[in-house]
């Protein structure tokens, strides 16, 4: 009984409150998103609360009055301690999430054994004494040998046959039942879709293995709160890890001037015919992502003649979860249409949409005469709506779910310090930003000769020189502090 009284005595209760206050202040200071003036206010408020609780709970004359007042004071102090500790947990979670998404330093290559979806084959054991076909047109022999060795540990009786034909013939052999399974780097699955449009839906993985590779930091750091900078945003066409090597289906340059509070979004069509940095030959811009984000950034820098400071990657999975975590977004559709990816119907005008609808909205192109260009505009609309929601007070109520959605679904090579500096700046001035949308134009052609699939006749968009010049000029204008309409 004496021990219990000591545990719940007012000095102990007050000490718990003080410790909880100090813990929250330390974590907020470490996170670095709260401006100094607000930190000072918070220190004063927490100190006053501790002082108030001291006077409320300290011994005074009158036994009954003391007991009643102290009991109420202890309850209030304990409730405050619980609130402060919960706040500390959320702050710690925010810090952990920022560390996960920033300073991205790896890429993930996903290898898989594929069979036709209606096949009875469910695992490697079902291929006992059979063969699996693979191709080394794009993958290094040492990497493929490593993957085959891993697969053989599971089923040693399978033989692996290398084909010297064009990479796309792997899919042909699978469909023709020349082989029952193929081993592929799934980053190249899009190449099979040129001849087999529904390849991803008509095949299934029965075994997979992932290889992680370190990536050197290629960011061009600036003081993001005082200097303008450009971020390349890549939307990859895969579900799963955002670090997965894949085609870059969404290619957007976001130029930010923190002084003029202007954000310019410049989108480049995925099929733009540009010289790939890793190949030295022209191909679709989307194929630059097959050699990782650094290759796309170098390709864009070479093509546009500008520096790109940072990159950020999101995938289709993250778009859905992030929009839902924000509680949905508001978009303004310029036409009524029904999207193929998901079958959602959109009316003309402003409407509130969830994650699945946002993905459908951002991917649709066949409903419009100006197909690809309209899809690019819708991608910008979705991103702009997400940014506006993140900058609004509504982010506070969805804080936890937003953190959960971002972790593992979004990555950037911007440092944690730069991200927290931007957040601190926004909290400090609560400025409204001006958003401007532009996109690169061109002319569609069907031709052979692309770097990755030179023998296949594919659709490309030949850049319009005047459009490229106009967009580069707009980017430079924002960087120089000029207003772009």
Tab-separated table of C-alpha atoms in Angstrom:
chain	number	residue	atom	x	y	z
A	1	UNK	CA	0.000	0.000	0.000
A	2	UNK	CA	2.854	2.369	0.887
A	3	UNK	CA	4.607	1.527	-2.387
A	4	UNK	CA	1.414	2.260	-4.357
A	5	UNK	CA	1.010	5.595	-2.605
A	6	UNK	CA	4.563	6.525	-3.518
A	7	UNK	CA	4.025	5.503	-7.152
A	8	UNK	CA	0.924	7.676	-7.492
A	9	UNK	CA	2.240	10.485	-5.326
A	10	UNK	CA	2.108	13.963	-6.865
A	11	UNK	CA	5.922	14.294	-7.284
A	12	UNK	CA	5.998	11.066	-9.317
A	13	UNK	CA	2.996	12.077	-11.442
A	14	UNK	CA	4.489	15.516	-12.111
A	15	UNK	CA	7.868	13.974	-12.973
A	16	UNK	CA	6.165	11.759	-15.571
A	17	UNK	CA	4.560	14.844	-17.123
A	18	UNK	CA	7.893	16.683	-17.242
A	19	UNK	CA	9.649	13.674	-18.836
A	20	UNK	CA	6.864	13.339	-21.439
A	21	UNK	CA	7.163	17.065	-22.216
A	22	UNK	CA	10.947	16.882	-22.619
A	23	UNK	CA	10.645	13.765	-24.825
A	24	UNK	CA	8.201	15.510	-27.172
A	25	UNK	CA	10.364	18.631	-27.371
A	26	UNK	CA	13.483	16.565	-28.080
A	27	UNK	CA	11.800	14.572	-30.875
A	28	UNK	CA	10.340	17.722	-32.454
A	29	UNK	CA	13.744	19.388	-32.341
A	30	UNK	CA	15.340	16.306	-33.882
A	31	UNK	CA	12.679	16.144	-36.627
A	32	UNK	CA	13.328	19.791	-37.450
A	33	UNK	CA	10.005	20.706	-39.072
A	34	UNK	CA	8.724	23.122	-36.409
A	35	UNK	CA	9.945	26.739	-36.821
A	36	UNK	CA	11.942	28.196	-33.910
A	37	UNK	CA	9.222	30.660	-32.893
A	38	UNK	CA	6.696	27.839	-32.516
A	39	UNK	CA	9.203	25.713	-30.601
A	40	UNK	CA	9.688	28.580	-28.130
A	41	UNK	CA	5.924	28.937	-27.713
A	42	UNK	CA	5.603	25.181	-27.154
A	43	UNK	CA	8.403	25.194	-24.536
A	44	UNK	CA	6.679	28.028	-22.665
A	45	UNK	CA	3.267	26.311	-22.818
A	46	UNK	CA	4.615	22.976	-21.549
A	47	UNK	CA	6.573	24.699	-18.786
A	48	UNK	CA	3.462	26.632	-17.673
A	49	UNK	CA	1.410	23.416	-17.685
A	50	UNK	CA	4.010	21.720	-15.480
A	51	UNK	CA	4.055	24.746	-13.133
A	52	UNK	CA	0.267	24.824	-13.035
A	53	UNK	CA	0.108	21.145	-12.138
A	54	UNK	CA	2.710	21.708	-9.404
A	55	UNK	CA	0.605	24.379	-7.696
A	56	UNK	CA	-2.506	22.264	-8.220
A	57	UNK	CA	-1.049	19.145	-6.606
A	58	UNK	CA	1.339	20.492	-3.960
A	59	UNK	CA	0.281	19.991	-0.299
A	60	UNK	CA	-1.921	22.683	1.249
A	61	UNK	CA	-3.901	23.212	4.458
A	62	UNK	CA	-7.155	21.322	4.833
A	63	UNK	CA	-6.998	17.553	4.455
A	64	UNK	CA	-10.203	17.059	2.425
A	65	UNK	CA	-9.453	19.990	0.149
A	66	UNK	CA	-5.955	18.618	-0.423
A	67	UNK	CA	-7.171	15.122	-1.297
A	68	UNK	CA	-9.797	16.348	-3.758
A	69	UNK	CA	-7.533	18.892	-5.445
A	70	UNK	CA	-4.569	16.533	-5.643
A	71	UNK	CA	-6.701	13.736	-7.086
A	72	UNK	CA	-8.081	16.024	-9.802
A	73	UNK	CA	-4.571	17.378	-10.465
A	74	UNK	CA	-3.111	13.877	-10.777
A	75	UNK	CA	-5.804	12.862	-13.267
A	76	UNK	CA	-5.236	15.984	-15.392
A	77	UNK	CA	-1.448	15.534	-15.226
A	78	UNK	CA	-1.659	11.865	-16.247
A	79	UNK	CA	-4.006	12.700	-19.143
A	80	UNK	CA	-1.562	15.391	-20.303
A	81	UNK	CA	1.316	12.887	-20.056
A	82	UNK	CA	-0.593	10.370	-22.182
A	83	UNK	CA	-1.357	13.030	-24.817
A	84	UNK	CA	2.297	14.117	-24.864
A	85	UNK	CA	3.518	10.524	-25.213
A	86	UNK	CA	1.084	9.854	-28.064
A	87	UNK	CA	2.374	13.017	-29.724
A	88	UNK	CA	5.932	11.755	-29.284
A	89	UNK	CA	5.026	8.468	-30.976
A	90	UNK	CA	3.579	10.318	-33.979
A	91	UNK	CA	6.618	12.587	-34.229
A	92	UNK	CA	8.968	9.582	-34.036
A	93	UNK	CA	6.925	7.873	-36.738
A	94	UNK	CA	7.219	10.960	-38.932
A	95	UNK	CA	10.977	11.005	-38.478
A	96	UNK	CA	11.214	7.309	-39.340
A	97	UNK	CA	9.138	7.772	-42.495
A	98	UNK	CA	11.251	10.710	-43.687
A	99	UNK	CA	14.400	8.639	-43.232
A	100	UNK	CA	12.878	5.796	-45.256
A	101	UNK	CA	11.782	7.867	-48.243
A	102	UNK	CA	14.777	10.215	-48.458
A	103	UNK	CA	18.293	9.685	-49.738
A	104	UNK	CA	17.207	6.715	-51.895
A	105	UNK	CA	20.289	4.573	-52.449
A	106	UNK	CA	19.199	1.329	-54.103
A	107	UNK	CA	17.371	-0.195	-57.038
A	108	UNK	CA	15.583	-3.524	-57.037
A	109	UNK	CA	15.540	-5.902	-60.012
A	110	UNK	CA	12.691	-8.400	-59.924
A	111	UNK	CA	13.305	-11.703	-61.729
A	112	UNK	CA	10.480	-14.197	-62.204
A	113	UNK	CA	9.595	-17.496	-63.817
A	114	UNK	CA	6.433	-16.928	-65.848
A	115	UNK	CA	3.884	-19.385	-67.225
A	116	UNK	CA	0.569	-18.857	-68.989
A	117	UNK	CA	-2.205	-17.976	-66.581
A	118	UNK	CA	-4.418	-20.922	-67.525
A	119	UNK	CA	-1.517	-23.362	-67.077
A	120	UNK	CA	-1.751	-26.015	-64.369
A	121	UNK	CA	1.842	-25.236	-63.402
A	122	UNK	CA	1.869	-23.628	-59.957
A	123	UNK	CA	5.473	-23.973	-58.786
A	124	UNK	CA	8.944	-24.967	-59.941
A	125	UNK	CA	8.306	-28.519	-58.777
A	126	UNK	CA	5.653	-28.820	-61.523
A	127	UNK	CA	8.432	-28.262	-64.078
A	128	UNK	CA	10.532	-31.180	-62.874
A	129	UNK	CA	12.896	-32.450	-65.620
A	130	UNK	CA	11.659	-29.746	-68.027
A	131	UNK	CA	13.442	-26.631	-69.297
A	132	UNK	CA	13.019	-22.908	-68.761
A	133	UNK	CA	14.009	-20.447	-71.464
A	134	UNK	CA	15.847	-17.148	-70.835
A	135	UNK	CA	17.578	-14.414	-72.838
A	136	UNK	CA	20.704	-12.351	-72.146
A	137	UNK	CA	20.033	-9.494	-74.576
A	138	UNK	CA	19.726	-6.996	-71.706
A	139	UNK	CA	20.761	-8.767	-68.498
A	140	UNK	CA	24.318	-9.444	-67.372
A	141	UNK	CA	25.351	-13.104	-67.481
A	142	UNK	CA	26.638	-13.043	-63.882
A	143	UNK	CA	23.249	-11.745	-62.632
A	144	UNK	CA	21.315	-14.395	-64.540
A	145	UNK	CA	23.667	-17.129	-63.306
A	146	UNK	CA	22.993	-15.965	-59.744
A	147	UNK	CA	19.223	-16.155	-60.292
A	148	UNK	CA	19.420	-19.595	-61.923
A	149	UNK	CA	21.546	-20.873	-59.017
A	150	UNK	CA	18.855	-19.673	-56.578
A	151	UNK	CA	16.111	-21.369	-58.572
A	152	UNK	CA	18.095	-24.619	-58.766
A	153	UNK	CA	18.271	-24.700	-54.971
A	154	UNK	CA	14.513	-25.164	-55.043
A	155	UNK	CA	14.289	-27.561	-58.008
A	156	UNK	CA	17.609	-28.899	-59.324
A	157	UNK	CA	16.189	-31.081	-62.127
A	158	UNK	CA	15.151	-28.126	-64.297
A	159	UNK	CA	17.449	-27.113	-67.155
A	160	UNK	CA	17.844	-23.495	-68.273
A	161	UNK	CA	18.211	-22.811	-71.975
A	162	UNK	CA	19.541	-19.526	-73.298
A	163	UNK	CA	18.014	-18.274	-76.543
A	164	UNK	CA	19.928	-15.911	-78.798
A	165	UNK	CA	16.801	-14.699	-80.580
A	166	UNK	CA	15.314	-11.243	-80.037
A	167	UNK	CA	14.187	-10.761	-76.432
A	168	UNK	CA	10.523	-10.446	-77.417
A	169	UNK	CA	10.580	-14.011	-78.802
A	170	UNK	CA	10.513	-15.333	-75.227
A	171	UNK	CA	6.833	-14.421	-75.082
A	172	UNK	CA	6.182	-15.921	-78.518
A	173	UNK	CA	7.699	-19.243	-77.431
A	174	UNK	CA	5.561	-19.219	-74.279
A	175	UNK	CA	2.334	-18.535	-76.186
A	176	UNK	CA	3.216	-21.131	-78.842
A	177	UNK	CA	3.925	-23.749	-76.147
A	178	UNK	CA	7.475	-24.144	-77.436
A	179	UNK	CA	8.360	-23.865	-73.749
A	180	UNK	CA	6.137	-23.992	-70.690
A	181	UNK	CA	8.022	-21.349	-68.694
A	182	UNK	CA	10.372	-18.415	-69.208
A	183	UNK	CA	12.767	-16.674	-66.805
A	184	UNK	CA	12.680	-12.902	-67.199
A	185	UNK	CA	13.659	-9.608	-65.652
A	186	UNK	CA	10.124	-8.260	-65.196
A	187	UNK	CA	11.275	-4.705	-65.940
A	188	UNK	CA	11.211	-5.760	-69.604
A	189	UNK	CA	7.710	-7.265	-69.554
A	190	UNK	CA	6.418	-4.184	-71.344
A	191	UNK	CA	8.339	-5.259	-74.438
A	192	UNK	CA	6.229	-8.396	-74.662
A	193	UNK	CA	3.071	-6.269	-74.747
A	194	UNK	CA	3.920	-4.916	-78.188
A	195	UNK	CA	2.995	-8.312	-79.662
A	196	UNK	CA	0.820	-9.625	-76.800
A	197	UNK	CA	-1.222	-6.691	-75.541
A	198	UNK	CA	-2.608	-8.491	-72.478
A	199	UNK	CA	0.641	-10.205	-71.518
A	200	UNK	CA	0.499	-9.142	-67.853
A	201	UNK	CA	-3.041	-10.506	-67.464
A	202	UNK	CA	-2.412	-13.699	-69.426
A	203	UNK	CA	0.664	-14.836	-67.483
A	204	UNK	CA	1.473	-15.551	-63.843
A	205	UNK	CA	4.583	-15.785	-61.675
A	206	UNK	CA	5.349	-19.161	-60.118
A	207	UNK	CA	8.721	-18.165	-58.657
A	208	UNK	CA	10.574	-14.904	-58.159
A	209	UNK	CA	13.755	-13.461	-56.695
A	210	UNK	CA	14.871	-9.873	-56.169
A	211	UNK	CA	18.360	-8.416	-56.436
A	212	UNK	CA	19.140	-5.089	-54.746
A	213	UNK	CA	21.921	-2.843	-56.038
A	214	UNK	CA	23.467	0.211	-54.431
A	215	UNK	CA	23.061	3.522	-56.262
A	216	UNK	CA	25.463	6.401	-55.765
A	217	UNK	CA	23.827	9.686	-54.793
A	218	UNK	CA	23.608	11.871	-57.895
A	219	UNK	CA	21.585	14.735	-56.391
A	220	UNK	CA	22.711	18.312	-57.069
A	221	UNK	CA	21.990	19.816	-53.658
A	222	UNK	CA	20.879	23.418	-53.150
A	223	UNK	CA	19.370	25.366	-50.250
A	224	UNK	CA	15.772	24.480	-51.111
A	225	UNK	CA	14.308	27.275	-48.975
A	226	UNK	CA	16.141	30.055	-50.815
A	227	UNK	CA	17.240	28.670	-54.189
A	228	UNK	CA	15.030	27.402	-57.053
A	229	UNK	CA	15.384	23.739	-57.968
A	230	UNK	CA	13.999	21.068	-60.281
A	231	UNK	CA	12.723	17.618	-59.353
A	232	UNK	CA	12.200	14.838	-61.870
A	233	UNK	CA	9.145	12.785	-60.917
A	234	UNK	CA	8.916	9.282	-62.309
A	235	UNK	CA	5.754	7.210	-62.249
A	236	UNK	CA	6.754	3.603	-62.835
A	237	UNK	CA	4.445	1.023	-64.379
A	238	UNK	CA	4.650	-1.571	-61.661
A	239	UNK	CA	2.840	-2.655	-58.528
A	240	UNK	CA	5.038	-3.350	-55.518
A	241	UNK	CA	8.386	-1.913	-54.389
A	242	UNK	CA	8.966	1.632	-55.559
A	243	UNK	CA	12.693	0.831	-55.894
A	244	UNK	CA	11.904	-1.709	-58.642
A	245	UNK	CA	13.622	-1.104	-61.956
A	246	UNK	CA	10.891	-0.450	-64.494
A	247	UNK	CA	9.830	1.643	-67.453
A	248	UNK	CA	9.149	5.265	-66.579
A	249	UNK	CA	5.559	5.793	-67.702
A	250	UNK	CA	5.039	9.203	-66.099
A	251	UNK	CA	7.800	11.734	-66.682
A	252	UNK	CA	7.364	15.117	-65.096
A	253	UNK	CA	9.710	17.947	-64.230
A	254	UNK	CA	8.579	20.018	-61.259
A	255	UNK	CA	10.424	23.326	-61.034
A	256	UNK	CA	10.036	25.059	-57.669
A	257	UNK	CA	10.993	28.607	-56.754
A	258	UNK	CA	10.682	29.027	-52.955
A	259	UNK	CA	11.073	32.827	-53.207
A	260	UNK	CA	8.348	33.502	-55.781
A	261	UNK	CA	6.235	30.570	-54.492
A	262	UNK	CA	5.761	29.254	-58.014
A	263	UNK	CA	5.586	25.597	-59.025
A	264	UNK	CA	5.829	24.694	-62.712
A	265	UNK	CA	4.861	21.180	-63.770
A	266	UNK	CA	6.245	20.219	-67.185
A	267	UNK	CA	5.271	16.793	-68.506
A	268	UNK	CA	7.090	14.878	-71.209
A	269	UNK	CA	5.212	12.085	-73.038
A	270	UNK	CA	6.452	8.558	-72.285
A	271	UNK	CA	6.959	7.849	-76.019
A	272	UNK	CA	9.127	10.911	-76.689
A	273	UNK	CA	11.905	9.920	-79.120
A	274	UNK	CA	15.121	10.977	-77.361
A	275	UNK	CA	18.717	9.779	-77.112
A	276	UNK	CA	19.073	7.458	-74.115
A	277	UNK	CA	22.114	8.234	-71.958
A	278	UNK	CA	23.060	4.573	-71.479
A	279	UNK	CA	22.658	3.568	-75.138
A	280	UNK	CA	23.756	6.651	-77.056
A	281	UNK	CA	20.853	5.901	-79.413
A	282	UNK	CA	17.286	7.131	-79.666
A	283	UNK	CA	14.317	5.348	-78.167
A	284	UNK	CA	11.180	6.018	-76.150
A	285	UNK	CA	11.832	8.059	-73.020
A	286	UNK	CA	9.965	5.428	-71.000
A	287	UNK	CA	12.676	2.869	-71.841
A	288	UNK	CA	15.314	5.016	-70.129
A	289	UNK	CA	13.875	3.824	-66.806
A	290	UNK	CA	15.025	0.272	-67.561
A	291	UNK	CA	18.540	1.339	-66.580
A	292	UNK	CA	17.382	3.050	-63.387
A	293	UNK	CA	16.338	6.598	-62.411
A	294	UNK	CA	19.816	8.053	-62.842
A	295	UNK	CA	19.722	7.077	-66.522
A	296	UNK	CA	16.409	8.874	-67.042
A	297	UNK	CA	17.692	11.981	-65.260
A	298	UNK	CA	20.858	12.013	-67.410
A	299	UNK	CA	18.763	11.439	-70.541
A	300	UNK	CA	16.517	14.400	-69.666
A	301	UNK	CA	19.447	16.666	-68.760
A	302	UNK	CA	21.198	15.882	-72.051
A	303	UNK	CA	18.017	16.433	-74.051
A	304	UNK	CA	16.903	19.671	-72.366
A	305	UNK	CA	20.247	21.222	-71.449
A	306	UNK	CA	19.230	21.905	-67.842
A	307	UNK	CA	20.287	20.568	-64.443
A	308	UNK	CA	17.900	18.345	-62.501
A	309	UNK	CA	18.576	18.562	-58.765
A	310	UNK	CA	16.561	15.649	-57.418
A	311	UNK	CA	14.292	12.815	-58.428
A	312	UNK	CA	11.255	11.221	-56.826
A	313	UNK	CA	9.563	7.940	-57.727
A	314	UNK	CA	6.048	6.702	-57.147
A	315	UNK	CA	4.320	3.633	-58.505
A	316	UNK	CA	0.697	2.791	-59.251
A	317	UNK	CA	0.306	1.162	-55.843
A	318	UNK	CA	1.464	4.297	-54.039
A	319	UNK	CA	-0.872	6.561	-55.993
A	320	UNK	CA	-3.892	4.619	-54.761
A	321	UNK	CA	-2.778	4.402	-51.136
A	322	UNK	CA	-1.560	8.000	-50.919
A	323	UNK	CA	-4.760	9.502	-52.338
A	324	UNK	CA	-6.868	7.359	-50.007
A	325	UNK	CA	-4.668	8.342	-47.057
A	326	UNK	CA	-5.318	11.998	-47.872
A	327	UNK	CA	-9.040	11.323	-47.686
A	328	UNK	CA	-9.409	11.616	-51.452
A	329	UNK	CA	-8.733	14.605	-53.707
A	330	UNK	CA	-10.763	17.109	-55.728
A	331	UNK	CA	-10.181	17.199	-59.476
A	332	UNK	CA	-11.738	19.335	-62.197
A	333	UNK	CA	-12.429	17.196	-65.250
A	334	UNK	CA	-12.723	19.080	-68.517
A	335	UNK	CA	-14.911	16.357	-70.041
A	336	UNK	CA	-17.206	13.476	-69.101
A	337	UNK	CA	-15.715	10.041	-69.796
A	338	UNK	CA	-15.391	6.462	-68.577
A	339	UNK	CA	-11.885	5.179	-67.947
A	340	UNK	CA	-10.782	1.761	-69.181
A	341	UNK	CA	-8.495	1.072	-66.211
A	342	UNK	CA	-11.099	0.473	-63.517
A	343	UNK	CA	-14.220	1.408	-65.449
A	344	UNK	CA	-14.954	4.526	-63.373
A	345	UNK	CA	-17.134	7.260	-64.880
A	346	UNK	CA	-16.244	10.924	-64.453
A	347	UNK	CA	-18.539	13.855	-65.065
A	348	UNK	CA	-17.439	17.233	-66.351
A	349	UNK	CA	-16.472	19.648	-63.577
A	350	UNK	CA	-15.189	19.427	-59.997
A	351	UNK	CA	-15.613	16.121	-58.159
A	352	UNK	CA	-14.140	14.260	-55.200
A	353	UNK	CA	-12.373	10.987	-56.049
A	354	UNK	CA	-10.617	8.188	-54.159
A	355	UNK	CA	-7.347	6.400	-54.931
A	356	UNK	CA	-8.680	3.846	-57.418
A	357	UNK	CA	-10.572	6.579	-59.261
A	358	UNK	CA	-7.474	8.816	-59.279
A	359	UNK	CA	-5.444	6.056	-60.931
A	360	UNK	CA	-8.187	5.497	-63.512
A	361	UNK	CA	-8.388	9.256	-64.163
A	362	UNK	CA	-4.603	9.562	-64.573
A	363	UNK	CA	-4.225	6.595	-66.940
A	364	UNK	CA	-7.072	7.152	-69.411
A	365	UNK	CA	-6.222	8.248	-72.947
A	366	UNK	CA	-8.485	6.347	-75.375
A	367	UNK	CA	-11.538	8.453	-74.477
A	368	UNK	CA	-9.967	11.579	-75.947
A	369	UNK	CA	-9.026	12.698	-79.447
A	370	UNK	CA	-5.897	14.224	-77.945
A	371	UNK	CA	-5.174	10.943	-76.126
A	372	UNK	CA	-1.640	11.060	-74.713
A	373	UNK	CA	-1.694	14.812	-74.182
A	374	UNK	CA	-4.910	14.593	-72.177
A	375	UNK	CA	-3.510	11.734	-70.092
A	376	UNK	CA	-0.451	13.839	-69.292
A	377	UNK	CA	-2.668	16.769	-68.252
A	378	UNK	CA	-4.723	14.500	-65.991
A	379	UNK	CA	-1.539	13.193	-64.360
A	380	UNK	CA	-0.621	16.798	-63.568
A	381	UNK	CA	-4.153	17.446	-62.250
A	382	UNK	CA	-3.879	14.514	-59.834
A	383	UNK	CA	-0.424	15.542	-58.612
A	384	UNK	CA	-1.512	19.158	-58.157
A	385	UNK	CA	-4.607	18.084	-56.198
A	386	UNK	CA	-2.430	15.890	-53.943
A	387	UNK	CA	0.059	18.715	-53.308
A	388	UNK	CA	-2.730	21.132	-52.439
A	389	UNK	CA	-4.242	18.630	-50.005
A	390	UNK	CA	-0.847	18.049	-48.393
A	391	UNK	CA	-0.371	21.792	-47.910
A	392	UNK	CA	-3.782	22.231	-46.285
A	393	UNK	CA	-4.732	21.787	-42.600
A	394	UNK	CA	-6.549	18.581	-43.637
A	395	UNK	CA	-3.181	16.810	-43.545
A	396	UNK	CA	-3.252	16.950	-39.731
A	397	UNK	CA	-6.308	14.697	-39.405
A	398	UNK	CA	-4.832	12.152	-41.831
A	399	UNK	CA	-1.257	12.383	-40.545
A	400	UNK	CA	-0.857	8.740	-39.506
A	401	UNK	CA	-2.456	7.197	-42.595
A	402	UNK	CA	-0.450	9.479	-44.904
A	403	UNK	CA	2.798	8.366	-43.244
A	404	UNK	CA	1.789	4.705	-43.602
A	405	UNK	CA	1.001	5.172	-47.296
A	406	UNK	CA	4.241	6.986	-48.096
A	407	UNK	CA	6.648	4.573	-46.405
A	408	UNK	CA	7.789	2.056	-49.021
A	409	UNK	CA	5.677	3.610	-51.789
A	410	UNK	CA	7.600	6.781	-52.465
A	411	UNK	CA	11.305	7.536	-52.626
A	412	UNK	CA	13.521	10.484	-53.385
A	413	UNK	CA	17.209	11.302	-53.331
A	414	UNK	CA	16.455	14.610	-51.620
A	415	UNK	CA	17.962	14.559	-48.141
A	416	UNK	CA	15.899	14.439	-44.963
A	417	UNK	CA	17.266	17.857	-43.993
A	418	UNK	CA	16.042	19.396	-47.246
A	419	UNK	CA	12.592	17.884	-46.824
A	420	UNK	CA	12.263	19.100	-43.235
A	421	UNK	CA	13.510	22.555	-44.258
A	422	UNK	CA	10.730	22.776	-46.849
A	423	UNK	CA	8.106	21.645	-44.333
A	424	UNK	CA	9.399	24.137	-41.758
A	425	UNK	CA	9.296	26.936	-44.321
A	426	UNK	CA	5.684	26.141	-45.231
A	427	UNK	CA	4.608	25.964	-41.584
A	428	UNK	CA	6.401	29.224	-40.877
A	429	UNK	CA	4.914	31.345	-43.670
A	430	UNK	CA	1.780	29.320	-44.620
A	431	UNK	CA	2.210	30.753	-48.114
A	432	UNK	CA	-0.081	29.965	-50.998
A	433	UNK	CA	1.653	28.685	-54.120
A	434	UNK	CA	0.993	29.341	-57.780
A	435	UNK	CA	0.758	26.196	-59.913
A	436	UNK	CA	1.406	26.283	-63.666
A	437	UNK	CA	0.951	23.306	-65.981
A	438	UNK	CA	2.732	22.781	-69.292
A	439	UNK	CA	3.562	19.809	-71.488
A	440	UNK	CA	5.903	18.956	-74.319
A	441	UNK	CA	4.313	18.335	-77.720
A	442	UNK	CA	5.258	16.278	-80.744
A	443	UNK	CA	4.064	14.209	-83.671
A	444	UNK	CA	3.263	10.501	-83.433
A	445	UNK	CA	4.869	8.075	-85.884
A	446	UNK	CA	5.206	4.300	-86.193
A	447	UNK	CA	8.707	3.186	-87.119
A	448	UNK	CA	11.529	0.730	-86.418
A	449	UNK	CA	14.965	1.479	-85.006
A	450	UNK	CA	14.550	2.061	-81.266
A	451	UNK	CA	17.597	1.296	-79.113
A	452	UNK	CA	15.923	-1.474	-77.098
A	453	UNK	CA	13.750	-3.060	-79.813
A	454	UNK	CA	15.423	-2.112	-83.123
A	455	UNK	CA	13.606	-4.728	-85.213
A	456	UNK	CA	10.100	-3.932	-83.956
A	457	UNK	CA	7.789	-1.364	-85.486
A	458	UNK	CA	6.674	0.784	-82.536
A	459	UNK	CA	4.853	4.035	-81.861
A	460	UNK	CA	7.076	7.011	-81.012
A	461	UNK	CA	6.452	10.723	-80.527
A	462	UNK	CA	8.898	12.889	-82.427
A	463	UNK	CA	9.604	16.031	-80.340
A	464	UNK	CA	8.351	19.346	-81.690
A	465	UNK	CA	11.358	21.693	-81.552
A	466	UNK	CA	9.278	24.796	-80.862
A	467	UNK	CA	7.429	23.030	-78.026
A	468	UNK	CA	10.715	21.877	-76.488
A	469	UNK	CA	12.141	25.399	-76.713
A	470	UNK	CA	8.997	26.904	-75.169
A	471	UNK	CA	9.026	24.480	-72.224
A	472	UNK	CA	12.752	24.852	-71.559
A	473	UNK	CA	12.309	28.620	-71.637
A	474	UNK	CA	9.476	28.370	-69.067
A	475	UNK	CA	11.601	26.199	-66.748
A	476	UNK	CA	14.488	28.673	-66.948
A	477	UNK	CA	12.103	31.568	-66.324
A	478	UNK	CA	10.864	30.023	-63.055
A	479	UNK	CA	14.445	29.290	-62.025
A	480	UNK	CA	15.267	32.973	-62.671
A	481	UNK	CA	12.346	34.209	-60.580
A	482	UNK	CA	10.125	35.258	-63.480
A	483	UNK	CA	6.378	34.568	-63.529
A	484	UNK	CA	5.162	31.992	-66.036
A	485	UNK	CA	1.515	32.129	-67.059
